[in-house]
mmCIF file of C-alpha atoms in Angstrom:
data_model
loop_
_atom_site.group_PDB
_atom_site.id
_atom_site.type_symbol
_atom_site.label_atom_id
_atom_site.label_comp_id
_atom_site.label_asym_id
_atom_site.label_seq_id
_atom_site.Cartn_x
_atom_site.Cartn_y
_atom_site.Cartn_z
ATOM 1 C CA MET A 568 84.995 106.323 90.627
ATOM 2 C CA ALA A 569 88.086 104.883 88.964
ATOM 3 C CA GLU A 570 87.744 102.416 86.116
ATOM 4 C CA HIS A 571 89.424 99.061 86.457
ATOM 5 C CA PRO A 572 89.743 96.453 83.719
ATOM 6 C CA GLY A 573 88.735 93.622 86.048
ATOM 7 C CA GLN A 574 90.424 91.147 88.280
ATOM 8 C CA ALA A 575 93.771 89.742 87.318
ATOM 9 C CA PRO A 576 93.255 86.202 86.015
ATOM 10 C CA ASP A 577 95.963 84.812 88.274
ATOM 11 C CA GLY A 578 94.917 86.784 91.324
ATOM 12 C CA GLY A 579 97.811 89.205 91.030
ATOM 13 C CA GLY A 580 100.422 87.109 92.752
ATOM 14 C CA GLY A 581 98.452 85.634 95.591
ATOM 15 C CA GLN A 582 95.198 84.431 96.945
ATOM 16 C CA ALA A 583 92.669 86.197 99.025
ATOM 17 C CA PRO A 584 93.773 86.501 102.650
ATOM 18 C CA ASP A 585 91.620 83.555 103.663
ATOM 19 C CA GLY A 586 94.148 81.339 101.860
ATOM 20 C CA GLY A 587 91.409 79.442 100.024
ATOM 21 C CA GLY A 588 91.750 77.962 96.590
ATOM 22 C CA GLY A 589 94.044 75.021 97.162
ATOM 23 C CA GLN A 590 97.148 76.704 95.749
ATOM 24 C CA GLU A 591 100.138 77.988 97.661
ATOM 25 C CA SER A 592 98.975 80.879 99.814
ATOM 26 C CA TRP A 593 100.412 84.382 99.315
ATOM 27 C CA ARG A 594 101.198 84.256 103.058
ATOM 28 C CA ASP A 595 103.928 81.707 102.345
ATOM 29 C CA SER A 596 105.916 84.368 100.476
ATOM 30 C CA VAL A 597 105.943 86.996 103.254
ATOM 31 C CA SER A 598 106.878 87.141 106.931
ATOM 32 C CA GLU A 599 104.193 86.597 109.553
ATOM 33 C CA ALA A 600 104.447 90.240 110.672
ATOM 34 C CA THR A 601 104.044 91.512 107.101
ATOM 35 C CA ALA A 602 101.073 89.212 106.460
ATOM 36 C CA THR A 603 99.419 90.431 109.657
ATOM 37 C CA ASP A 604 99.915 94.090 108.680
ATOM 38 C CA LEU A 605 98.567 93.596 105.146
ATOM 39 C CA GLU A 606 95.578 91.553 106.341
ATOM 40 C CA ASN A 607 94.817 94.180 108.988
ATOM 41 C CA LEU A 608 94.826 96.925 106.336
ATOM 42 C CA LEU A 609 92.656 94.857 104.007
ATOM 43 C CA GLY A 610 90.079 94.033 106.676
ATOM 44 C CA THR A 611 89.968 97.554 108.071
ATOM 45 C CA GLY A 612 89.785 99.085 104.589
ATOM 46 C CA VAL A 613 86.936 96.858 103.428
ATOM 47 C CA SER A 614 85.004 97.382 106.686
ATOM 48 C CA ALA A 615 85.397 101.167 106.575
ATOM 49 C CA ALA A 616 84.332 101.324 102.917
ATOM 50 C CA GLN A 617 81.298 99.090 103.583
ATOM 51 C CA GLU A 618 80.294 101.282 106.520
ATOM 52 C CA GLN A 619 80.542 104.431 104.375
ATOM 53 C CA LEU A 620 78.510 102.784 101.606
ATOM 54 C CA GLN A 621 75.770 101.820 104.044
ATOM 55 C CA ARG A 622 75.756 105.207 105.758
ATOM 56 C CA ASN A 623 76.265 107.545 102.779
ATOM 57 C CA GLY A 624 75.635 105.493 99.639
ATOM 58 C CA GLY A 625 79.256 105.882 98.530
ATOM 59 C CA PHE A 626 82.748 106.735 99.705
ATOM 60 C CA LEU A 627 85.698 108.876 98.714
ATOM 61 C CA PRO A 628 89.184 107.382 98.294
ATOM 62 C CA PHE A 629 91.086 107.136 101.577
ATOM 63 C CA ALA A 630 94.213 105.517 102.932
ATOM 64 C CA LEU A 631 95.143 103.561 106.012
ATOM 65 C CA THR A 632 98.572 103.165 107.580
ATOM 66 C CA VAL A 633 100.077 100.793 110.106
ATOM 67 C CA GLN A 634 102.285 103.101 112.152
ATOM 68 C CA ASN A 635 105.680 101.917 113.353
ATOM 69 C CA ASP A 636 104.109 101.236 116.773
ATOM 70 C CA GLY A 637 101.356 99.087 115.179
ATOM 71 C CA GLU A 638 98.529 101.630 115.412
ATOM 72 C CA VAL A 639 96.266 101.829 112.350
ATOM 73 C CA ARG A 640 95.487 105.365 111.201
ATOM 74 C CA LEU A 641 93.127 106.806 108.616
ATOM 75 C CA VAL A 642 94.517 109.248 106.042
ATOM 76 C CA ALA A 643 92.236 111.434 103.926
ATOM 77 C CA VAL A 644 92.636 114.287 101.460
ATOM 78 C CA SER A 645 90.187 116.921 100.269
ATOM 79 C CA PRO A 646 88.196 115.983 97.188
ATOM 80 C CA ALA A 647 89.712 117.254 93.963
ATOM 81 C CA ASP A 648 87.376 119.076 91.601
ATOM 82 C CA ALA A 649 86.360 117.073 88.556
ATOM 83 C CA ALA A 650 87.227 118.296 85.074
ATOM 84 C CA GLU A 651 84.640 120.638 83.582
ATOM 85 C CA ASP A 652 83.757 118.134 80.841
ATOM 86 C CA SER A 653 83.086 115.395 83.401
ATOM 87 C CA ASP A 654 79.794 114.337 84.970
ATOM 88 C CA ALA A 655 81.619 113.457 88.199
ATOM 89 C CA GLU A 656 81.385 115.591 91.322
ATOM 90 C CA PHE A 657 85.067 115.033 92.161
ATOM 91 C CA ASP A 658 88.210 113.600 90.562
ATOM 92 C CA ALA A 659 88.833 110.268 92.307
ATOM 93 C CA ASP A 660 92.030 109.591 90.342
ATOM 94 C CA ALA A 661 93.489 112.936 91.475
ATOM 95 C CA MET A 662 92.547 112.104 95.071
ATOM 96 C CA ILE A 663 94.314 108.735 94.790
ATOM 97 C CA ARG A 664 97.436 110.441 93.389
ATOM 98 C CA ASP A 665 97.299 112.964 96.258
ATOM 99 C CA LEU A 666 96.980 110.159 98.821
ATOM 100 C CA GLN A 667 99.909 108.268 97.299
ATOM 101 C CA ALA A 668 102.068 111.419 97.266
ATOM 102 C CA LEU A 669 101.204 112.137 100.910
ATOM 103 C CA LEU A 670 102.017 108.549 101.869
ATOM 104 C CA ARG A 671 105.361 108.667 100.006
ATOM 105 C CA GLN A 672 106.287 111.900 101.823
ATOM 106 C CA ASN A 673 105.546 110.419 105.259
ATOM 107 C CA ARG A 674 106.512 106.782 104.733
ATOM 108 C CA ASP A 675 109.182 106.823 107.453
ATOM 109 C CA ASP A 676 106.346 107.132 109.996
ATOM 110 C CA PHE A 677 104.690 103.817 109.113
ATOM 111 C CA ARG A 678 105.512 100.294 107.988
ATOM 112 C CA ALA A 679 102.528 99.529 105.755
ATOM 113 C CA ALA A 680 99.805 101.439 103.954
ATOM 114 C CA ALA A 681 96.733 100.838 101.828
ATOM 115 C CA VAL A 682 94.743 103.010 99.460
ATOM 116 C CA VAL A 683 91.029 102.202 99.392
ATOM 117 C CA CYS A 684 88.822 103.384 96.544
ATOM 118 C CA ASP A 685 85.611 102.706 94.690
ATOM 119 C CA ILE A 686 86.211 101.237 91.231
ATOM 120 C CA LEU A 687 84.186 100.036 88.285
ATOM 121 C CA LEU A 688 85.036 96.504 87.151
ATOM 122 C CA VAL A 689 84.546 97.127 83.443
ATOM 123 C CA GLU A 690 84.427 93.468 82.376
ATOM 124 C CA ASP A 691 81.860 92.625 85.054
ATOM 125 C CA ASP A 692 79.998 95.960 84.854
ATOM 126 C CA SER A 693 80.108 96.045 88.641
ATOM 127 C CA ASP A 694 81.201 98.511 91.286
ATOM 128 C CA ALA A 695 83.813 97.258 93.733
ATOM 129 C CA ILE A 696 85.795 98.252 96.774
ATOM 130 C CA HIS A 697 89.503 98.141 95.857
ATOM 131 C CA VAL A 698 92.200 97.909 98.538
ATOM 132 C CA ALA A 699 95.837 98.151 97.407
ATOM 133 C CA SER A 700 98.189 97.517 100.318
ATOM 134 C CA GLU A 701 101.941 97.830 100.394
ATOM 135 C CA HIS A 702 104.583 97.050 103.023
ATOM 136 C CA ARG A 703 107.919 98.773 103.426
ATOM 137 C CA ASP A 704 109.608 95.380 102.884
ATOM 138 C CA GLY A 705 108.298 95.427 99.289
ATOM 139 C CA SER A 706 105.349 93.070 99.773
ATOM 140 C CA LEU A 707 102.139 93.980 97.949
ATOM 141 C CA PHE A 708 98.586 92.728 98.211
ATOM 142 C CA ALA A 709 95.480 94.063 96.532
ATOM 143 C CA ALA A 710 91.909 92.856 96.588
ATOM 144 C CA VAL A 711 88.535 93.761 95.142
ATOM 145 C CA LEU A 712 85.099 93.266 96.655
ATOM 146 C CA PRO A 713 82.279 93.680 94.108
ATOM 147 C CA TYR A 714 79.046 95.190 95.379
ATOM 148 C CA SER A 715 75.649 96.290 94.155
ATOM 149 C CA ALA A 716 72.604 98.008 95.568
ATOM 150 C CA ASN A 717 69.499 95.936 96.220
ATOM 151 C CA ALA A 718 66.646 98.334 95.490
ATOM 152 C CA GLY A 719 64.075 95.982 97.020
ATOM 153 C CA THR A 720 65.697 95.828 100.436
ATOM 154 C CA GLN A 721 67.579 99.137 100.162
ATOM 155 C CA THR A 722 70.768 97.384 101.241
ATOM 156 C CA TRP A 723 74.135 96.647 99.680
ATOM 157 C CA GLU A 724 74.993 93.161 98.481
ATOM 158 C CA PHE A 725 78.640 92.150 98.388
ATOM 159 C CA GLY A 726 80.246 89.545 96.157
ATOM 160 C CA GLU A 727 83.327 87.475 96.847
ATOM 161 C CA LEU A 728 86.598 89.077 97.859
ATOM 162 C CA GLY A 729 89.203 88.390 95.188
ATOM 163 C CA ALA A 730 92.911 89.078 94.831
ATOM 164 C CA ASP A 731 93.987 91.676 92.291
ATOM 165 C CA ALA A 732 97.218 92.829 90.661
ATOM 166 C CA SER A 733 99.025 95.772 92.213
ATOM 167 C CA GLU A 734 102.090 97.905 91.601
ATOM 168 C CA PRO A 735 104.152 99.668 94.275
ATOM 169 C CA ALA A 736 103.186 103.311 94.759
ATOM 170 C CA ILE A 737 104.677 104.281 98.126
ATOM 171 C CA TRP A 738 108.049 102.575 98.460
ATOM 172 C CA VAL A 739 109.060 103.074 94.835
ATOM 173 C CA ASP A 740 112.679 104.170 95.175
#
């Protein structure tokens, strides 16, 4: 699990895709097609991560792409071994770097991509699903969805989806 300092105070340049909050929506700064692609990646990424949590109790980092024809595809890499001095079973940060490198190498095949991973919100001491999406036109949107296990009901409880800061990782040159 990657550590994350917490949500950006300003939402990282936009609001959650529902447009709530009363301020100018992030959608106003991007084309309709771009907004649709990024929202599709966010929704699909969160849903897939939630499904893996419920089925397996956790999930490995993965990526999603919106192909040039509009099809959404899942991209995965083999888990990287954790450092010997680590308690972790795998190196999530190495997996994320591998996913980003793979996406950069194949970026002509798709118009948008997202990397989905499990993070620890240090300030909140909470696990969260993190989705960092990027469009070939330079638009970025990232969001976090805090979650926790409810031991009494043996289910997962999810907090509120919030916008987060993000840096380009795929279309960087």
